[in-house]
Tab-separated table of C-alpha atoms in Angstrom:
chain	number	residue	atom	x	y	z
C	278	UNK	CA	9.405	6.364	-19.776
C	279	UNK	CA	7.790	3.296	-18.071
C	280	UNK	CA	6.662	5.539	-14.704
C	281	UNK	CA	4.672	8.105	-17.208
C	282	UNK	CA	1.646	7.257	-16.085
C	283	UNK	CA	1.138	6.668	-12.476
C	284	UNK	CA	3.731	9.805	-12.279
C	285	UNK	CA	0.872	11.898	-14.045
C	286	UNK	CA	-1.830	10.145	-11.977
C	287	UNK	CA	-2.972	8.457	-15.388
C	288	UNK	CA	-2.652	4.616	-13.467
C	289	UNK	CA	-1.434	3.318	-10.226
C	290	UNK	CA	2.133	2.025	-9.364
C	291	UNK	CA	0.391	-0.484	-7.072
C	292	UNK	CA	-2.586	-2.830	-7.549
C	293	UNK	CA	-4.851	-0.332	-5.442
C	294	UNK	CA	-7.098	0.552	-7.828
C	295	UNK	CA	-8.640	-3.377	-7.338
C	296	UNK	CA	-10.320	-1.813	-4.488
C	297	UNK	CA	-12.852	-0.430	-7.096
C	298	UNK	CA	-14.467	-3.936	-7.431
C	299	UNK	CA	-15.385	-4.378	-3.997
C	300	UNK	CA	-17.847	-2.426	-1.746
C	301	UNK	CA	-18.591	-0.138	-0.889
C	302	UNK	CA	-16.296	1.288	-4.378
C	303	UNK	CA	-17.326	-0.877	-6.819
C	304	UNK	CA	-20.504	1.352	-6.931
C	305	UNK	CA	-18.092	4.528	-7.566
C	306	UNK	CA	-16.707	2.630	-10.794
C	307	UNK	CA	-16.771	4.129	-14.038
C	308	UNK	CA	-18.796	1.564	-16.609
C	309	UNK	CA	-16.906	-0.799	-17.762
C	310	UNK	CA	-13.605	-0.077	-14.885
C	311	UNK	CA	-10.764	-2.599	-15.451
C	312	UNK	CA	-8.224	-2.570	-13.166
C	313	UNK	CA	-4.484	-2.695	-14.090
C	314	UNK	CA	-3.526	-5.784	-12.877
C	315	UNK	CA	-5.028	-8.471	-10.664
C	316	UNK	CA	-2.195	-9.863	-10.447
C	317	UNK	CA	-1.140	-8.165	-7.582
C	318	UNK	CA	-3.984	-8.400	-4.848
C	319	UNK	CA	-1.358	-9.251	-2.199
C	320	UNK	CA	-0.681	-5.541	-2.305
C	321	UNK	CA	-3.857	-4.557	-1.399
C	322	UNK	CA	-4.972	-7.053	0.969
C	323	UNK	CA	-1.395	-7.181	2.941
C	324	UNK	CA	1.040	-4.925	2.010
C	325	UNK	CA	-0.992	-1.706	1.920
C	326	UNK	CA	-3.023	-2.313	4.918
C	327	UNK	CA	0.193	-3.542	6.910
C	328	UNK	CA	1.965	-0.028	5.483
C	329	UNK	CA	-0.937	1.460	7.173
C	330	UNK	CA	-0.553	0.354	10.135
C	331	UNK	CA	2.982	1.150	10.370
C	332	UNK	CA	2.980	4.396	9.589
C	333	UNK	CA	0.465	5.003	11.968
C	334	UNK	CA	2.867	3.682	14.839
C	335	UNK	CA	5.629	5.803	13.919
C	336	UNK	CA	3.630	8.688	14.011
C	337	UNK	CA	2.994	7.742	17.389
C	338	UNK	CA	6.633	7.156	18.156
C	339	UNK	CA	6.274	3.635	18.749
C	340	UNK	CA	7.941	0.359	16.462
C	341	UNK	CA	5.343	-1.905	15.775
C	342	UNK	CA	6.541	-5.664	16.124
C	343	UNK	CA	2.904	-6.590	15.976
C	344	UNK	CA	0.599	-6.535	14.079
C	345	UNK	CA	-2.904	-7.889	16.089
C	346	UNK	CA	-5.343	-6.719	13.383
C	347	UNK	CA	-4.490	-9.543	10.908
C	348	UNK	CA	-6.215	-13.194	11.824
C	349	UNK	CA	-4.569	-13.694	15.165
C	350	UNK	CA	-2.046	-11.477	14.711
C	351	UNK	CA	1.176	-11.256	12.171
C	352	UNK	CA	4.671	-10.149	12.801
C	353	UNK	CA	4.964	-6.854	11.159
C	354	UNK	CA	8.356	-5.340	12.224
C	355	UNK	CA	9.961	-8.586	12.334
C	356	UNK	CA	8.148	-9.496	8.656
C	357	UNK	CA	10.072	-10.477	5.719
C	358	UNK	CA	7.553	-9.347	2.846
C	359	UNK	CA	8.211	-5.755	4.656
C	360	UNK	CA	11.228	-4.704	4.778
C	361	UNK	CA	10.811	-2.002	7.499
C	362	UNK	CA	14.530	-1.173	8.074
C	363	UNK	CA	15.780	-0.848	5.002
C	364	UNK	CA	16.683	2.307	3.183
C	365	UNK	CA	14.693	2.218	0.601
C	366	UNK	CA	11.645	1.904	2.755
C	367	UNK	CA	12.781	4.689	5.169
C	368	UNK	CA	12.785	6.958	1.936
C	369	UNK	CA	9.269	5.662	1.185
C	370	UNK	CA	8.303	6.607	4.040
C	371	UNK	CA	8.942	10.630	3.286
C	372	UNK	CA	5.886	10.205	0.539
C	373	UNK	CA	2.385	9.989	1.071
C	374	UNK	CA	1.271	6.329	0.684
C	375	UNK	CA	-0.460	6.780	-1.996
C	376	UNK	CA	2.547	7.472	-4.193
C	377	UNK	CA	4.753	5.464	-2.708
């Protein structure tokens, strides 16, 4: 009962929809857009892009310890905010990001 909406695309699991207030989105914004919770910008400023990344690797068959992109560069298959290795991320993995 609590996953209703971001199941029927009504909301977001995930703080993404913060993106709305910065450019180039924030133009794109409905009048008077609130998003769900601002509570959670590390989402979208680290864990989503750092997903991203990922992802990309292992499409490209290669285990990303590093992540260079972020300042001068952040360990990213060594990190403990993502737990790369563990089940429950492998099985996110199987979904598109957006829904996971």
């Amino acid at each position: 009962m609590l996953f209703w909406r971001p199941l029927l695309g009504v909301s977001a699991f995930s703080a993404d929809d913060m993106t709305s207030l910065d450019a180039p989105w924030v133009e794109h914004a409905p009048p008077g857009y609130h998003p769900t919770n601002l509570a959670l910008g590390d989402t979208v400023n680290y864990a989503l892009p750092a997903e991203v990344v990922l992802r990309h690797a292992l499409v490209r068959h290669h285990f990303p310890l590093w992540d260079p992109d972020v300042g001068l560069g952040t360990p990213l298959g060594a990190s403990l905010t993502i737990p790369v290795l563990s089940p429950f991320h492998l099985l996110q993995l199987l979904f598109p990001l957006w829904y996971g």
